[in-house]
Amino acid sequence: MMAFSTQAVFRDDAYLRETEATVVGVNDRGGIILDRTIFYATSGGQPGDTGLLTRGDGSNISVAATITGETKDEIIHVPGLEQAVPEIGERLKLSIDWPRRHLLMRMHAACHLLTVVCPYPITGASVSEEDSRVDFDIPDAGFTKEDVTSQMMELVRANHPIYNRWISDDELAANPTLVKSKNVRPPSGTGKIRLVCIGDNASIDSQPCGGTHVAGTAEIGEIHIGKIEKKGRENRRFRIRFGAMPSN
């Protein structure tokens, strides 16, 4: 089956909850491919969106997951069990599960703040609605949950803007410190790399990322470090949770 290219609307507007799109393909497992989408596909530790596709007759197709296909540009909407399959060329209304997406946007932005407070190589990350983690290559942690939480909340309360900027492959190659991941390089070869910037003129942070984030740090809300775990000789796992740090 030929690979398709889907316009990833969420890259430019993470707040768009509904739109319309045309079916351009259905794979042999029933995965639905559209010409454009607001559904984020699982990548970079952030899970894909769920939601609904509404047909012209008003019936719904539930989307249980969103993943990438043969390329990052091919976005596949995986229907739930026993869902109808749309026709090629059919026009659909797209609606994401916004409460879930917004939690993921807040949490993903919080993970970026953690990498500012802990400026060490990232060895892994996973974003979820309630408990996210970032792993760092740190020989001796030397951090406390309280100190990291305090520094992150300072950044939250300052309400720094969060926005995207695009640079070329050559610009990224000339600025290798923009990449915080120890083992994973951002995809290159397309001619442009998406940076997520925090602060005026990226004064707080700037790093390649394809995920969805809120527009300002204050929108993240109250967060805290729930646990710092030792995962090997030089690996520390920081767990981020919503809400104030428990007093005990």
Coordinates of C-alpha atoms in Angstrom, one line a residue:
M1 CA 0.0 0.0 0.0
M2 CA 1.3 3.4 -0.9
A3 CA 2.4 5.8 1.9
F4 CA 0.3 8.9 2.3
S5 CA 1.2 12.3 3.7
T6 CA -1.3 13.9 6.2
Q7 CA -1.3 17.6 7.0
A8 CA -0.6 17.7 10.7
V9 CA -2.8 20.7 11.7
F10 CA -1.9 20.2 15.4
R11 CA 1.7 21.2 14.8
D12 CA 0.5 24.8 14.1
D13 CA -2.6 24.9 16.3
A14 CA -2.7 22.6 19.3
Y15 CA -6.0 24.2 20.5
L16 CA -8.1 23.3 17.4
R17 CA -10.7 20.8 18.8
E18 CA -12.7 20.2 15.6
T19 CA -12.2 20.4 11.9
E20 CA -13.1 18.6 8.7
A21 CA -11.1 16.3 6.5
T22 CA -11.3 13.9 3.6
V23 CA -10.5 10.1 3.7
V24 CA -7.6 9.4 1.4
G25 CA -6.9 5.8 2.5
V26 CA -7.9 2.8 4.6
N27 CA -5.3 0.2 5.3
D28 CA -5.8 -3.5 5.5
R29 CA -6.3 -3.3 9.3
G30 CA -9.0 -0.7 9.0
G31 CA -6.8 2.2 9.9
I32 CA -8.2 5.5 8.5
I33 CA -5.9 8.0 6.8
L34 CA -7.0 11.6 6.1
D35 CA -5.7 14.4 4.0
R36 CA -5.4 16.5 7.2
T37 CA -5.9 15.9 10.9
I38 CA -6.0 17.5 14.4
F39 CA -5.3 14.0 16.0
Y40 CA -1.7 13.8 17.3
A41 CA 0.0 10.5 16.5
T42 CA 2.0 8.7 19.2
S43 CA 5.5 9.9 19.2
G44 CA 8.3 11.3 21.4
G45 CA 6.8 9.8 24.5
Q46 CA 3.4 11.4 24.0
P47 CA 0.4 9.1 23.3
G48 CA -1.8 9.7 20.3
D49 CA -5.2 11.3 20.5
T50 CA -8.5 9.7 20.8
G51 CA -11.9 11.1 19.7
L52 CA -14.6 10.8 17.1
L53 CA -15.0 10.9 13.3
T54 CA -18.5 11.9 12.3
R55 CA -19.9 10.9 8.9
G56 CA -22.3 12.8 6.8
D57 CA -25.3 10.8 8.1
G58 CA -24.4 11.8 11.7
S59 CA -23.1 8.4 12.7
N60 CA -19.8 8.3 14.6
I61 CA -16.6 6.3 14.3
S62 CA -14.7 6.2 17.5
V63 CA -10.9 6.6 17.3
A64 CA -9.2 4.5 19.9
A65 CA -5.6 5.5 19.0
T66 CA -3.6 7.5 16.5
I67 CA -0.3 6.3 15.2
T68 CA 2.2 6.9 12.4
G69 CA 2.5 4.7 9.4
E70 CA 5.4 4.0 7.0
T71 CA 6.6 7.6 7.6
K72 CA 6.0 10.3 10.3
D73 CA 3.9 12.1 7.8
E74 CA 1.4 9.2 7.4
I75 CA -1.0 9.5 10.3
I76 CA -3.3 6.6 10.9
H77 CA -6.6 6.9 12.9
V78 CA -7.2 3.5 14.5
P79 CA -10.9 2.8 15.0
G80 CA -12.3 1.1 18.0
L81 CA -13.6 -2.5 17.8
E82 CA -16.6 -3.1 15.4
Q83 CA -16.6 0.4 14.0
A84 CA -17.7 1.2 10.5
V85 CA -15.1 1.9 7.8
P86 CA -15.5 5.1 5.7
E87 CA -15.2 5.3 2.0
I88 CA -12.3 6.8 0.1
G89 CA -13.2 10.4 -0.6
E90 CA -15.7 10.7 2.2
R91 CA -15.8 13.9 4.1
L92 CA -15.7 13.6 7.9
K93 CA -15.9 15.9 10.9
L94 CA -13.0 15.4 13.3
S95 CA -13.4 15.9 17.1
I96 CA -10.6 15.1 19.5
D97 CA -11.1 14.2 23.2
W98 CA -10.2 17.7 24.3
P99 CA -10.0 17.2 28.1
R100 CA -7.5 14.3 27.6
R101 CA -5.5 16.3 25.0
H102 CA -5.3 19.4 27.3
L103 CA -4.0 17.3 30.2
L104 CA -1.3 15.9 27.8
M105 CA -0.5 19.4 26.6
R106 CA -0.1 20.7 30.1
M107 CA 2.0 17.6 31.1
H108 CA 4.2 17.7 28.1
A109 CA 5.0 21.4 28.8
A110 CA 5.8 20.5 32.4
C111 CA 8.3 17.9 31.1
H112 CA 10.1 20.7 29.2
L113 CA 10.3 22.8 32.4
L114 CA 11.8 19.8 34.2
T115 CA 14.6 19.7 31.6
V116 CA 15.3 23.3 32.3
V117 CA 15.6 22.7 36.0
C118 CA 17.6 19.5 35.4
P119 CA 19.9 20.4 32.5
Y120 CA 21.3 16.9 31.9
P121 CA 21.1 14.5 28.9
I122 CA 17.7 12.9 28.6
T123 CA 17.7 9.1 28.4
G124 CA 13.9 8.5 28.2
A125 CA 10.5 10.1 28.7
S126 CA 6.8 9.2 28.8
V127 CA 3.9 11.6 29.0
S128 CA 0.5 10.7 30.4
E129 CA -2.5 12.4 31.8
E130 CA -1.6 11.8 35.4
D131 CA 1.9 10.7 36.0
S132 CA 4.7 11.4 33.5
R133 CA 8.4 10.7 33.7
V134 CA 11.7 12.0 32.4
D135 CA 14.9 10.0 32.8
F136 CA 18.3 11.8 33.0
D137 CA 21.9 10.7 32.8
I138 CA 23.0 12.0 36.2
P139 CA 25.8 10.2 38.1
D140 CA 24.8 11.6 41.5
A141 CA 21.3 13.1 41.6
G142 CA 21.9 15.8 44.2
F143 CA 18.3 16.9 43.8
T144 CA 15.4 16.8 46.1
K145 CA 11.7 16.6 45.2
E146 CA 11.1 19.8 47.0
D147 CA 13.8 21.8 45.3
V148 CA 12.9 20.7 41.8
T149 CA 9.2 21.3 42.5
S150 CA 9.9 24.8 43.8
Q151 CA 12.0 25.7 40.7
M152 CA 9.4 24.3 38.3
M153 CA 6.6 26.2 40.0
E154 CA 8.6 29.4 39.7
L155 CA 8.6 29.0 36.0
V156 CA 4.9 28.1 36.0
R157 CA 3.9 31.2 37.9
A158 CA 6.0 33.5 35.7
N159 CA 3.7 32.6 32.8
H160 CA 6.4 32.4 30.2
P161 CA 5.1 32.1 26.6
I162 CA 5.4 28.7 24.8
Y163 CA 5.6 28.8 21.1
N164 CA 7.0 27.1 18.0
R165 CA 9.9 28.2 15.7
W166 CA 11.2 26.4 12.6
I167 CA 14.9 26.1 11.8
S168 CA 16.8 24.3 9.0
D169 CA 18.7 21.0 9.3
D170 CA 21.9 23.1 8.9
E171 CA 20.9 25.4 11.8
L172 CA 20.4 22.4 14.0
A173 CA 23.7 20.9 13.0
A174 CA 25.4 24.2 13.9
N175 CA 23.7 24.2 17.3
P176 CA 24.0 20.6 18.6
T177 CA 23.2 21.7 22.2
L178 CA 19.6 22.3 21.2
V179 CA 19.2 18.5 21.3
K180 CA 18.7 17.3 24.9
S181 CA 18.1 13.7 24.2
K182 CA 21.2 11.5 24.7
N183 CA 20.3 8.8 22.3
V184 CA 17.5 10.0 20.0
R185 CA 18.1 12.6 17.3
P186 CA 15.2 14.6 15.8
P187 CA 14.2 13.5 12.3
S188 CA 16.2 15.4 9.7
G189 CA 16.2 15.4 5.9
T190 CA 12.9 17.4 5.5
G191 CA 14.8 20.7 5.5
K192 CA 13.2 22.0 8.6
I193 CA 13.1 21.2 12.3
R194 CA 10.4 22.4 14.7
L195 CA 11.6 23.9 17.9
V196 CA 9.5 24.4 21.0
C197 CA 10.6 27.6 22.7
I198 CA 9.8 28.9 26.2
G199 CA 10.2 32.6 27.2
D200 CA 10.6 35.7 25.3
N201 CA 13.2 35.1 22.6
A202 CA 13.5 31.5 23.9
S203 CA 15.2 32.9 27.0
I204 CA 14.1 29.9 29.1
D205 CA 14.4 27.0 26.7
S206 CA 14.5 25.9 23.1
Q207 CA 14.5 22.3 21.9
P208 CA 13.3 20.1 19.0
C209 CA 9.9 18.6 19.7
G210 CA 6.9 17.5 17.7
G211 CA 4.5 17.3 20.6
T212 CA 1.6 19.5 21.7
H213 CA 2.0 22.1 24.5
V214 CA 0.0 24.8 26.1
A215 CA 0.6 28.4 25.1
G216 CA 2.0 29.6 28.4
T217 CA 3.6 28.1 31.5
A218 CA 0.8 29.3 33.9
E219 CA -1.6 27.1 32.0
I220 CA 0.3 24.0 33.2
G221 CA -1.1 24.6 36.7
E222 CA 0.1 23.2 40.0
I223 CA 2.6 20.4 39.5
H224 CA 5.1 18.6 41.7
I225 CA 7.8 15.9 41.6
G226 CA 6.2 12.8 43.1
K227 CA 9.3 10.6 43.1
I228 CA 13.0 10.5 42.1
E229 CA 14.1 7.0 41.4
K230 CA 17.5 5.5 40.7
K231 CA 17.5 3.5 37.5
G232 CA 21.0 2.2 37.1
R233 CA 24.4 3.8 38.0
E234 CA 23.9 7.0 36.1
N235 CA 20.2 7.1 35.4
R236 CA 17.6 9.0 37.5
R237 CA 13.9 9.0 36.9
F238 CA 11.8 12.0 37.8
R239 CA 8.1 11.6 38.1
I240 CA 5.8 14.6 37.5
R241 CA 2.3 14.7 38.9
F242 CA -0.5 17.3 38.9
G243 CA -1.4 19.1 42.1
A244 CA 0.5 20.4 45.1
M245 CA 3.2 18.3 46.7
P246 CA 1.7 16.2 49.6
S247 CA 2.7 17.6 53.0
N248 CA 3.8 14.3 54.5

